[in-house]
CSV table of C-alpha atoms in Angstrom, one decimal:
chain,number,residue,atom,x,y,z
A,1,MET,CA,0.0,0.0,0.0
A,2,ASP,CA,1.3,3.4,-0.9
A,3,PRO,CA,0.0,5.6,1.8
A,4,ASP,CA,-1.2,9.1,1.1
A,5,LEU,CA,-0.8,10.1,4.7
A,6,GLU,CA,1.8,8.9,7.3
A,7,ILE,CA,1.8,10.0,10.9
A,8,GLU,CA,4.6,9.3,13.4
A,9,GLU,CA,3.7,9.3,17.1
A,10,ILE,CA,6.3,10.5,19.5
A,11,GLY,CA,6.1,9.5,23.2
A,12,PRO,CA,6.7,11.8,26.2
A,13,ASP,CA,10.3,10.7,26.4
A,14,GLY,CA,11.0,11.8,22.8
A,15,TYR,CA,11.1,8.4,21.2
A,16,LEU,CA,9.1,7.1,18.2
A,17,VAL,CA,6.4,4.8,19.5
A,18,ALA,CA,4.1,4.2,16.5
A,19,ILE,CA,3.6,4.9,12.8
A,20,TYR,CA,0.2,5.3,11.2
A,21,GLN,CA,-0.4,5.0,7.4
A,22,VAL,CA,-3.7,5.9,5.7
A,23,ASP,CA,-4.6,5.0,2.1
A,24,ALA,CA,-6.8,7.6,0.5
A,25,GLU,CA,-8.3,5.2,-2.1
A,26,THR,CA,-9.4,2.4,0.2
A,27,GLY,CA,-9.7,4.4,3.4
A,28,GLN,CA,-7.7,1.8,5.3
A,29,MET,CA,-5.4,2.7,8.1
A,30,ARG,CA,-2.5,0.6,9.3
A,31,SER,CA,-0.4,1.1,12.4
A,32,MET,CA,3.1,-0.2,12.9
A,33,MET,CA,5.3,-0.4,16.0
A,34,PRO,CA,9.0,0.4,15.3
A,35,GLN,CA,10.7,-2.7,16.7
A,36,ASN,CA,14.2,-1.1,16.9
A,37,GLN,CA,12.8,1.8,18.9
A,38,ILE,CA,10.9,-0.5,21.2
A,39,GLN,CA,14.0,-2.5,22.0
A,40,SER,CA,16.1,0.6,22.6
A,41,ARG,CA,13.4,2.0,25.0
A,42,THR,CA,13.2,-1.2,27.0
A,43,THR,CA,16.9,-1.5,27.6
A,44,LEU,CA,18.1,-1.6,31.2
A,45,PHE,CA,20.1,1.6,30.7
A,46,ILE,CA,17.1,3.6,29.7
A,47,ARG,CA,15.1,2.3,32.6
A,48,LEU,CA,17.8,3.1,35.1
A,49,THR,CA,18.7,6.5,33.9
A,50,SER,CA,15.2,7.9,33.1
A,51,PRO,CA,14.7,9.2,36.7
A,52,PHE,CA,17.9,11.2,36.4
A,53,LEU,CA,18.0,12.5,32.9
A,54,PRO,CA,15.5,14.9,31.3
A,55,LEU,CA,13.0,13.6,28.7
A,56,GLY,CA,14.4,13.6,25.2
A,57,PHE,CA,18.0,13.3,26.4
A,58,PRO,CA,20.4,14.0,24.8
A,59,ASP,CA,18.5,16.1,22.2
A,60,SER,CA,16.7,18.2,24.9
A,61,VAL,CA,20.0,19.5,26.4
A,62,THR,CA,23.1,21.2,25.0
A,63,ALA,CA,26.2,19.2,24.1
A,64,ASP,CA,28.2,20.4,27.1
A,65,TYR,CA,25.6,19.1,29.5
A,66,ILE,CA,27.1,15.5,29.6
A,67,PRO,CA,30.8,16.4,30.4
A,68,TYR,CA,29.6,19.0,32.9
A,69,GLN,CA,27.4,16.5,34.7
A,70,ILE,CA,30.0,13.8,34.8
A,71,TYR,CA,32.6,16.0,36.5
A,72,ASP,CA,29.9,17.6,38.7
A,73,SER,CA,28.9,14.2,40.0
A,74,LEU,CA,32.5,13.3,40.7
A,75,GLN,CA,33.1,16.5,42.6
A,76,ALA,CA,30.0,16.0,44.6
A,77,PHE,CA,31.1,12.5,45.6
A,78,ALA,CA,34.5,13.8,46.7
A,79,SER,CA,33.0,16.7,48.6
A,80,THR,CA,30.6,14.5,50.5
A,81,ILE,CA,33.4,12.3,51.8
A,82,ALA,CA,35.5,15.3,52.7
A,83,GLY,CA,32.4,16.8,54.5
A,84,LEU,CA,32.1,13.7,56.7
A,85,LEU,CA,35.8,14.1,57.8
A,86,ALA,CA,35.2,17.8,58.5
A,87,SER,CA,32.0,17.0,60.5
A,88,ARG,CA,33.9,14.5,62.6
A,89,ALA,CA,36.4,17.2,63.5
A,90,VAL,CA,33.6,19.6,64.4
A,91,PHE,CA,31.9,17.1,66.6
A,92,VAL,CA,35.2,16.4,68.4
A,93,GLY,CA,35.7,20.1,68.9
A,94,MET,CA,32.2,20.5,70.4
A,95,GLY,CA,32.9,17.7,72.9
A,96,VAL,CA,30.7,15.0,71.5
A,97,GLY,CA,31.5,11.8,73.4
A,98,SER,CA,33.2,13.8,76.2
A,99,GLU,CA,31.9,13.8,79.7
A,100,GLY,CA,32.9,17.5,80.2
A,101,ALA,CA,30.9,18.7,77.2
A,102,SER,CA,28.4,21.4,78.0
A,103,LEU,CA,25.0,21.5,76.1
A,104,VAL,CA,24.6,25.2,76.7
A,105,THR,CA,28.1,25.9,75.3
A,106,THR,CA,27.4,23.8,72.2
A,107,MET,CA,24.1,25.5,71.6
A,108,LEU,CA,25.6,29.0,71.9
A,109,LEU,CA,28.4,28.0,69.5
A,110,TYR,CA,25.8,26.8,67.1
A,111,ILE,CA,23.8,30.0,67.3
A,112,ALA,CA,27.0,32.0,66.7
A,113,GLN,CA,27.8,30.0,63.7
A,114,GLU,CA,24.4,30.4,62.2
A,115,THR,CA,24.4,34.1,62.9
A,116,MET,CA,27.6,34.6,61.0
A,117,GLY,CA,26.5,32.4,58.1
A,118,ARG,CA,23.2,34.2,57.6
A,119,VAL,CA,24.7,37.7,57.9
A,120,ALA,CA,27.3,36.6,55.3
A,121,THR,CA,24.5,35.4,53.0
A,122,ILE,CA,22.7,38.7,53.1
A,123,LEU,CA,25.9,40.8,52.6
A,124,PHE,CA,27.3,38.6,49.8
A,125,ALA,CA,24.0,38.5,47.9
A,126,ASP,CA,23.6,42.3,48.2
A,127,ARG,CA,27.2,43.0,47.0
A,128,PHE,CA,27.8,40.3,44.3
A,129,SER,CA,24.4,38.9,43.1
A,130,GLN,CA,24.4,41.1,40.0
A,131,ARG,CA,27.9,40.0,39.0
A,132,ILE,CA,27.1,36.3,39.0
A,133,GLU,CA,25.2,36.2,35.6
A,134,ALA,CA,28.0,37.9,33.7
A,135,ASP,CA,30.8,35.8,35.3
A,136,VAL,CA,28.8,32.6,36.0
A,137,LYS,CA,31.8,30.2,35.4
A,138,PHE,CA,34.0,32.2,37.8
A,139,TYR,CA,31.4,32.2,40.6
A,140,ARG,CA,30.6,28.5,40.0
A,141,PHE,CA,34.2,27.6,40.7
A,142,PHE,CA,34.5,30.3,43.4
A,143,ALA,CA,31.6,28.5,45.3
A,144,ASP,CA,33.7,25.3,45.5
A,145,ILE,CA,36.8,27.2,46.7
A,146,VAL,CA,35.0,28.7,49.6
A,147,ASN,CA,33.3,25.4,50.4
A,148,ASP,CA,36.7,23.7,50.6
A,149,THR,CA,38.0,26.5,52.7
A,150,ALA,CA,35.1,25.9,55.1
A,151,LEU,CA,36.1,22.2,55.3
A,152,LEU,CA,39.7,23.0,56.1
A,153,LEU,CA,38.6,25.5,58.8
A,154,ASP,CA,36.4,22.8,60.3
A,155,CYS,CA,39.3,20.3,60.5
A,156,ILE,CA,41.7,22.7,62.2
A,157,SER,CA,39.1,23.9,64.7
A,158,PRO,CA,39.5,21.1,67.3
A,159,SER,CA,43.1,22.1,68.0
A,160,MET,CA,42.2,25.7,68.9
A,161,PRO,CA,41.1,27.2,72.2
A,162,THR,CA,37.4,27.7,72.8
A,163,ALA,CA,37.2,31.4,71.7
A,164,ALA,CA,39.4,30.9,68.6
A,165,ARG,CA,37.4,27.7,67.8
A,166,ALA,CA,34.2,29.6,67.9
A,167,MET,CA,35.5,32.3,65.6
A,168,THR,CA,37.0,29.7,63.2
A,169,LEU,CA,33.7,27.8,63.0
A,170,GLY,CA,31.8,31.0,62.5
A,171,VAL,CA,34.1,31.9,59.5
A,172,SER,CA,33.6,28.4,58.2
A,173,ASN,CA,29.9,28.8,58.3
A,174,ALA,CA,30.2,32.1,56.5
A,175,CYS,CA,32.2,30.4,53.8
A,176,ARG,CA,29.4,27.9,53.4
A,177,ALA,CA,26.9,30.7,53.1
A,178,LEU,CA,29.0,32.3,50.3
A,179,CYS,CA,29.1,28.9,48.6
A,180,GLY,CA,25.3,28.6,48.9
A,181,VAL,CA,24.6,32.0,47.2
A,182,ALA,CA,27.3,31.7,44.5
A,183,GLY,CA,26.7,28.0,43.8
A,184,GLY,CA,22.9,28.2,43.8
A,185,SER,CA,22.8,31.2,41.6
A,186,SER,CA,25.4,30.0,39.1
A,187,LYS,CA,23.7,26.5,38.9
A,188,ALA,CA,20.4,28.1,38.1
A,189,ILE,CA,22.0,30.2,35.3
A,190,LEU,CA,23.7,27.1,33.9
A,191,SER,CA,20.5,25.2,34.0
A,192,THR,CA,19.0,27.9,31.8
A,193,HIS,CA,21.9,27.4,29.4
A,194,PHE,CA,21.6,23.6,29.3
A,195,ALA,CA,17.8,23.4,28.8
A,196,LYS,CA,17.5,23.6,25.0
A,197,SER,CA,13.8,22.8,25.1
A,198,GLY,CA,12.9,25.2,27.9
A,199,ASN,CA,12.7,22.3,30.3
A,200,ILE,CA,14.4,24.2,33.1
A,201,GLY,CA,12.1,22.9,35.9
A,202,GLU,CA,12.5,19.3,34.9
A,203,LEU,CA,16.3,19.6,34.4
A,204,ASN,CA,16.7,21.1,37.9
A,205,ALA,CA,14.5,18.3,39.4
A,206,LYS,CA,16.5,15.6,37.7
A,207,ASP,CA,19.7,17.3,38.7
A,208,GLY,CA,18.5,17.2,42.3
A,209,SER,CA,17.9,13.4,41.9
A,210,GLN,CA,21.4,13.0,40.6
A,211,GLU,CA,22.9,14.9,43.5
A,212,THR,CA,20.8,12.8,46.0
A,213,VAL,CA,22.2,9.5,44.6
A,214,ILE,CA,25.7,10.8,44.5
A,215,SER,CA,25.6,12.2,48.0
A,216,LEU,CA,24.1,8.9,49.3
A,217,LEU,CA,26.9,6.9,47.6
A,218,GLY,CA,29.4,9.4,49.0
A,219,MET,CA,28.0,9.0,52.5
A,220,TRP,CA,28.2,5.2,52.3
A,221,PHE,CA,31.8,5.3,51.1
A,222,GLY,CA,32.6,8.1,53.5
A,223,GLY,CA,31.3,6.1,56.4
A,224,ILE,CA,33.9,3.5,55.6
A,225,VAL,CA,36.6,6.1,55.3
A,226,VAL,CA,35.7,7.8,58.5
A,227,SER,CA,35.6,4.5,60.3
A,228,ASN,CA,39.1,3.5,59.2
A,229,VAL,CA,41.0,6.8,59.1
A,230,HIS,CA,41.8,8.1,62.6
A,231,GLY,CA,45.3,9.5,62.9
A,232,THR,CA,46.0,13.2,62.3
A,233,PHE,CA,48.4,12.6,59.5
A,234,GLU,CA,46.2,10.0,57.8
A,235,THR,CA,43.2,12.3,58.1
A,236,TRP,CA,44.9,15.2,56.6
A,237,CYS,CA,46.4,13.2,53.7
A,238,CYS,CA,42.9,11.8,52.9
A,239,LEU,CA,41.3,15.2,53.3
A,240,LEU,CA,43.7,17.1,51.0
A,241,THR,CA,43.5,14.3,48.4
A,242,LEU,CA,39.7,14.6,48.4
A,243,LEU,CA,39.8,18.4,48.2
A,244,GLY,CA,42.3,18.4,45.4
A,245,SER,CA,40.1,15.9,43.5
A,246,HIS,CA,37.1,18.0,44.3
A,247,LEU,CA,38.6,21.2,42.9
A,248,TRP,CA,40.1,19.5,39.8
A,249,CYS,CA,36.7,18.0,38.9
A,250,ASN,CA,35.0,21.3,39.4
A,251,TRP,CA,37.6,23.0,37.2
A,252,GLN,CA,37.0,20.5,34.5
A,253,ALA,CA,33.2,20.8,34.8
A,254,VAL,CA,33.2,24.6,34.6
A,255,ASN,CA,35.8,24.5,31.8
A,256,SER,CA,33.6,22.2,29.7
A,257,VAL,CA,30.7,24.7,29.6
A,258,ARG,CA,30.3,26.5,26.3
A,259,LEU,CA,28.0,29.5,26.9
A,260,MET,CA,26.2,31.0,24.0
A,261,THR,CA,25.8,34.5,25.5
A,262,LEU,CA,28.3,37.3,25.5
A,263,ASN,CA,30.1,38.8,28.4
A,264,LEU,CA,33.1,41.0,28.2
A,265,GLU,CA,35.6,38.2,28.2
A,266,ARG,CA,33.8,36.1,25.5
A,267,ALA,CA,33.2,39.3,23.5
A,268,SER,CA,36.9,40.1,23.6
A,269,ILE,CA,37.8,36.6,22.2
A,270,LEU,CA,35.0,36.7,19.6
A,271,PHE,CA,35.6,40.2,18.2
A,272,GLU,CA,39.4,39.8,18.2
A,273,GLY,CA,38.8,36.9,15.8
A,274,ILE,CA,36.4,39.0,13.7
A,275,GLY,CA,39.2,41.5,13.2
A,276,ARG,CA,40.9,38.7,11.2
A,277,ASP,CA,37.6,37.8,9.5
A,278,GLN,CA,37.1,34.7,11.7
A,279,ILE,CA,33.6,34.0,13.1
A,280,ARG,CA,34.2,31.8,16.1
A,281,ASP,CA,31.3,29.7,17.5
A,282,PRO,CA,30.6,29.3,21.3
A,283,VAL,CA,32.7,26.1,21.3
A,284,GLU,CA,35.8,27.8,20.0
A,285,VAL,CA,35.4,30.8,22.2
A,286,GLY,CA,34.6,28.7,25.3
A,287,ALA,CA,37.9,26.8,24.8
A,288,SER,CA,39.8,30.0,25.1
A,289,GLU,CA,37.8,31.6,27.9
A,290,GLY,CA,39.4,31.9,31.3
A,291,VAL,CA,37.8,30.8,34.5
A,292,MET,CA,39.8,32.4,37.3
A,293,THR,CA,41.9,34.6,35.0
A,294,ARG,CA,39.0,36.8,34.0
A,295,TYR,CA,39.5,39.3,31.2
A,296,LYS,CA,42.9,37.9,30.4
A,297,SER,CA,42.0,37.9,26.7
A,298,LEU,CA,40.5,41.4,27.1
A,299,ASN,CA,43.8,42.8,28.4
A,300,SER,CA,45.9,41.1,25.7
A,301,ASN,CA,44.0,42.4,22.7
A,302,TYR,CA,44.9,46.0,23.1
A,303,ALA,CA,47.9,47.9,21.6
A,304,GLY,CA,49.6,49.1,24.7
A,305,GLY,CA,46.9,48.1,27.1
A,306,LEU,CA,43.8,49.8,28.4
A,307,ARG,CA,43.9,51.0,32.0
A,308,ARG,CA,40.2,51.0,32.6
A,309,LEU,CA,36.9,50.4,30.8
A,310,THR,CA,33.8,51.7,32.6
A,311,ILE,CA,30.6,50.2,31.3
A,312,GLY,CA,27.4,51.9,32.5
A,313,ALA,CA,29.4,55.1,33.2
A,314,THR,CA,27.8,58.3,34.4
A,315,PHE,CA,27.4,61.4,32.1
A,316,GLY,CA,29.7,63.2,34.4
A,317,GLU,CA,32.5,60.7,33.7
A,318,LEU,CA,32.0,61.2,30.0
A,319,VAL,CA,32.2,65.0,30.3
A,320,SER,CA,35.3,64.7,32.5
A,321,CYS,CA,37.1,62.5,30.0
A,322,VAL,CA,36.3,64.7,27.1
A,323,LEU,CA,37.3,67.9,28.9
A,324,ARG,CA,40.7,66.4,29.6
A,325,THR,CA,41.7,66.4,25.9
A,326,ASP,CA,41.0,70.0,25.0
A,327,ASP,CA,40.4,73.4,26.4
A,328,ARG,CA,37.1,73.7,28.2
A,329,HIS,CA,35.2,75.5,25.5
A,330,LYS,CA,36.2,73.1,22.8
A,331,GLY,CA,35.6,70.2,25.1
A,332,LEU,CA,32.0,71.2,25.7
A,333,GLU,CA,31.5,71.5,21.9
A,334,ASN,CA,32.9,67.9,21.6
A,335,VAL,CA,30.4,66.7,24.2
A,336,GLN,CA,27.6,68.2,22.2
A,337,TYR,CA,28.9,66.7,19.0
A,338,LEU,CA,29.3,63.3,20.6
A,339,LEU,CA,25.7,63.4,21.8
A,340,HIS,CA,24.6,64.2,18.2
A,341,LEU,CA,26.8,61.5,16.8
A,342,PHE,CA,25.3,58.8,18.9
A,343,ARG,CA,21.7,60.1,18.8
A,344,GLN,CA,20.4,57.0,17.0
A,345,GLU,CA,22.3,54.6,19.2
A,346,GLU,CA,21.5,53.1,22.6
A,347,TYR,CA,25.0,53.8,23.8
A,348,ILE,CA,27.7,56.5,23.8
A,349,LEU,CA,31.4,55.4,23.6
A,350,TRP,CA,34.5,57.6,24.3
A,351,ILE,CA,38.1,56.8,24.7
A,352,ASP,CA,40.4,59.2,26.5
A,353,PRO,CA,43.7,59.2,24.6
A,354,THR,CA,45.7,60.8,27.4
A,355,THR,CA,44.8,58.4,30.1
A,356,ALA,CA,44.0,55.2,28.1
A,357,LYS,CA,40.6,55.0,29.8
A,358,ALA,CA,37.3,54.3,28.1
A,359,VAL,CA,33.7,55.0,29.1
A,360,MET,CA,30.6,53.4,27.7
A,361,LEU,CA,27.3,55.0,28.5
A,362,LEU,CA,24.2,52.9,28.2
A,363,ARG,CA,20.7,54.2,27.5
A,364,GLU,CA,17.8,53.3,29.7
A,365,GLY,CA,16.2,50.0,28.5
A,366,ILE,CA,19.2,49.1,26.2
A,367,SER,CA,18.7,45.8,24.5
A,368,GLY,CA,21.2,42.9,24.5
A,369,GLN,CA,21.7,43.4,20.7
A,370,SER,CA,22.7,47.0,21.3
A,371,GLN,CA,25.1,46.0,24.1
A,372,ALA,CA,26.7,43.6,21.7
A,373,LYS,CA,26.9,46.3,19.1
A,374,ALA,CA,28.5,48.7,21.6
A,375,CYS,CA,31.0,46.1,22.5
A,376,PHE,CA,31.8,45.4,18.8
A,377,HIS,CA,32.3,49.2,18.3
A,378,PHE,CA,34.6,49.3,21.3
A,379,PHE,CA,36.8,46.5,19.9
A,380,ARG,CA,36.8,48.1,16.5
A,381,LEU,CA,38.2,51.1,18.1
A,382,MET,CA,40.7,49.5,20.5
A,383,GLN,CA,41.8,46.1,19.4
A,384,ARG,CA,45.2,45.6,17.9
A,385,SER,CA,45.1,46.3,14.2
A,386,PRO,CA,47.5,47.6,11.5
A,387,ALA,CA,45.6,50.9,11.6
A,388,PRO,CA,48.2,53.5,12.9
A,389,TRP,CA,45.6,55.6,14.8
A,390,THR,CA,45.1,52.8,17.3
A,391,ARG,CA,48.7,53.1,18.5
A,392,GLU,CA,48.6,56.9,18.3
A,393,ILE,CA,45.6,57.1,20.6
A,394,LEU,CA,47.2,54.8,23.2
A,395,HIS,CA,50.8,55.9,23.0
A,396,GLY,CA,50.5,59.5,21.8
A,397,SER,CA,52.9,58.5,19.0
A,398,ASN,CA,52.8,59.7,15.4
A,399,GLN,CA,54.6,56.6,14.1
A,400,ASP,CA,53.3,53.1,13.4
A,401,SER,CA,55.1,49.8,13.6
A,402,THR,CA,56.7,50.4,10.2
A,403,GLY,CA,58.3,53.6,11.3
A,404,LEU,CA,56.2,55.8,9.0
A,405,SER,CA,55.1,59.1,10.4
A,406,HIS,CA,51.4,60.0,10.7
A,407,GLU,CA,49.6,63.0,11.9
A,408,PRO,CA,47.8,62.4,15.2
A,409,VAL,CA,44.1,61.5,14.7
A,410,ASP,CA,41.4,63.3,16.6
A,411,PRO,CA,39.7,60.7,18.8
A,412,LEU,CA,36.3,62.2,18.1
A,413,VAL,CA,36.9,61.8,14.4
A,414,GLN,CA,38.0,58.3,14.9
A,415,ALA,CA,34.9,57.6,16.9
A,416,GLU,CA,32.8,58.9,14.0
A,417,ARG,CA,34.7,56.8,11.5
A,418,THR,CA,34.4,53.6,13.4
A,419,LEU,CA,30.7,54.2,14.1
A,420,ASP,CA,30.1,54.5,10.4
A,421,GLN,CA,31.9,51.2,9.9
A,422,VAL,CA,30.0,49.5,12.7
A,423,ASN,CA,26.6,50.6,11.3
A,424,THR,CA,27.6,49.4,7.9
A,425,GLN,CA,28.7,46.0,9.1
A,426,TRP,CA,26.5,45.2,12.1
A,427,ASP,CA,23.4,43.9,10.4
A,428,SER,CA,25.2,41.3,8.4
A,429,LEU,CA,27.6,40.5,11.2
A,430,SER,CA,24.9,39.9,13.8
A,431,GLN,CA,23.2,37.5,11.4
A,432,ARG,CA,26.4,35.6,11.0
A,433,LEU,CA,26.9,35.5,14.7
A,434,LYS,CA,23.4,34.1,15.3
A,435,GLN,CA,24.1,31.4,12.6
A,436,ALA,CA,27.2,30.5,14.5
A,437,GLY,CA,25.1,29.9,17.6
A,438,TRP,CA,25.4,33.1,19.6
A,439,ASP,CA,22.4,34.5,21.5
A,440,LEU,CA,23.0,38.3,21.2
A,441,ASP,CA,19.7,39.1,22.9
A,442,LYS,CA,21.1,38.0,26.2
A,443,THR,CA,24.4,39.9,26.1
A,444,MET,CA,25.5,40.8,29.6
A,445,LEU,CA,28.5,43.2,29.6
A,446,GLU,CA,28.3,44.6,33.2
A,447,THR,CA,29.6,42.8,36.2
A,448,ARG,CA,27.5,45.2,38.3
A,449,ARG,CA,24.5,47.3,37.5
A,450,GLY,CA,25.8,50.6,36.2
A,451,PHE,CA,24.1,53.9,35.4
A,452,ARG,CA,21.7,54.6,32.5
A,453,PHE,CA,21.0,57.8,30.6
A,454,ARG,CA,17.8,59.0,29.2
A,455,ARG,CA,17.7,61.4,26.2
A,456,LEU,CA,14.9,63.9,26.6
A,457,PRO,CA,12.8,64.8,23.5
A,458,HIS,CA,14.1,68.4,23.4
A,459,SER,CA,17.8,67.6,23.8
A,460,ARG,CA,19.7,68.1,20.6
A,461,GLY,CA,23.4,67.9,19.8
A,462,LYS,CA,25.3,70.1,17.7
A,463,LYS,CA,24.7,69.2,14.0
A,464,ASP,CA,27.9,70.6,12.5
A,465,ARG,CA,31.2,70.5,14.2
């Protein structure tokens, strides 16, 4: 029968479960069960992993989900065992099993620990919560560093006097609080990245199931370790080995992530390649991205180096930078012209040639696309290139690398030239970046919330310079 209509039925787990064929001439319908799919679905592996992996795996998650979860599970296993050794040290310090132990003292110590931990949670969240999204890989690894610091403090606490032990355990609990804020926030952001099908809730739930099993296995194995490791030297050897393994696995997990959104570090790597007509995808950029050495690529892509880039700068900072370069009257004219130059943009960019400092003003409600465009404009202006004006602005020199003499270029003129180039190239470039896998709508350049400007309807810049 040559069917005029064929329907494939997909189950909730994303696998093909049935095929229906309808013949228009006879009106007959035939259903078939794909035997190969039935066999694959009934394998022991699928049955065992279905409670821990999202439906449709691996098609429902990004490619970097698998290596990340493998290393994340290994680090959780090592951390659980190390945590048991640290807990034993805390119990010893509190006098568990000792006839002279005081219940009141233990309760007061517990209250002091919890107080320091909760205060640390509030302060850290207030100070750093806005930075986590832009530097999610750094803060994911930072969470494990402070967690291991807490375990080390727990283990050295029994050897201290009562007052010092109380302070040490308080600092340890504060470190755990920092780990909770940084780790929880960064994991939520990474879940958004991994969930290709928008299945964030399911992915988080399955991730919780994975952590439960790994922690349980770690507790069982850790119970054996704690029961057989008693001496101080043996305990520290075991603990340091576990903590080293924990940090190494975390480093590998974070390093395997290939984020598809732009921050300043990834933008530096991406746009540096565009200067050589190379469109790098998230996998290539992620392989070059630093974890602890943030903005290493950013600092290496400038001719002479940039002392400071302020994103979300105030209007006063812009005026101050412009007025440094000329007399006050001409400087104010330049400010007016700069406002007119960027009147159609959601940002204003200026580089001070005398101090090698740059300011980027962002308009209220600026989109991720415009942030990416502003960043591209910045790198067009500043990244290392054969254009002699780049070195002139940074060094105040009138010679390029070939030794040829050039007249110094007005930074305002250069801003106008590069803006024209960016406007000409951006539409086609942004399409190429999207095709390479980049999500420009979620660009996050700021590590903290900066200032925004609002252009009033009656404000007009000077039209002619």
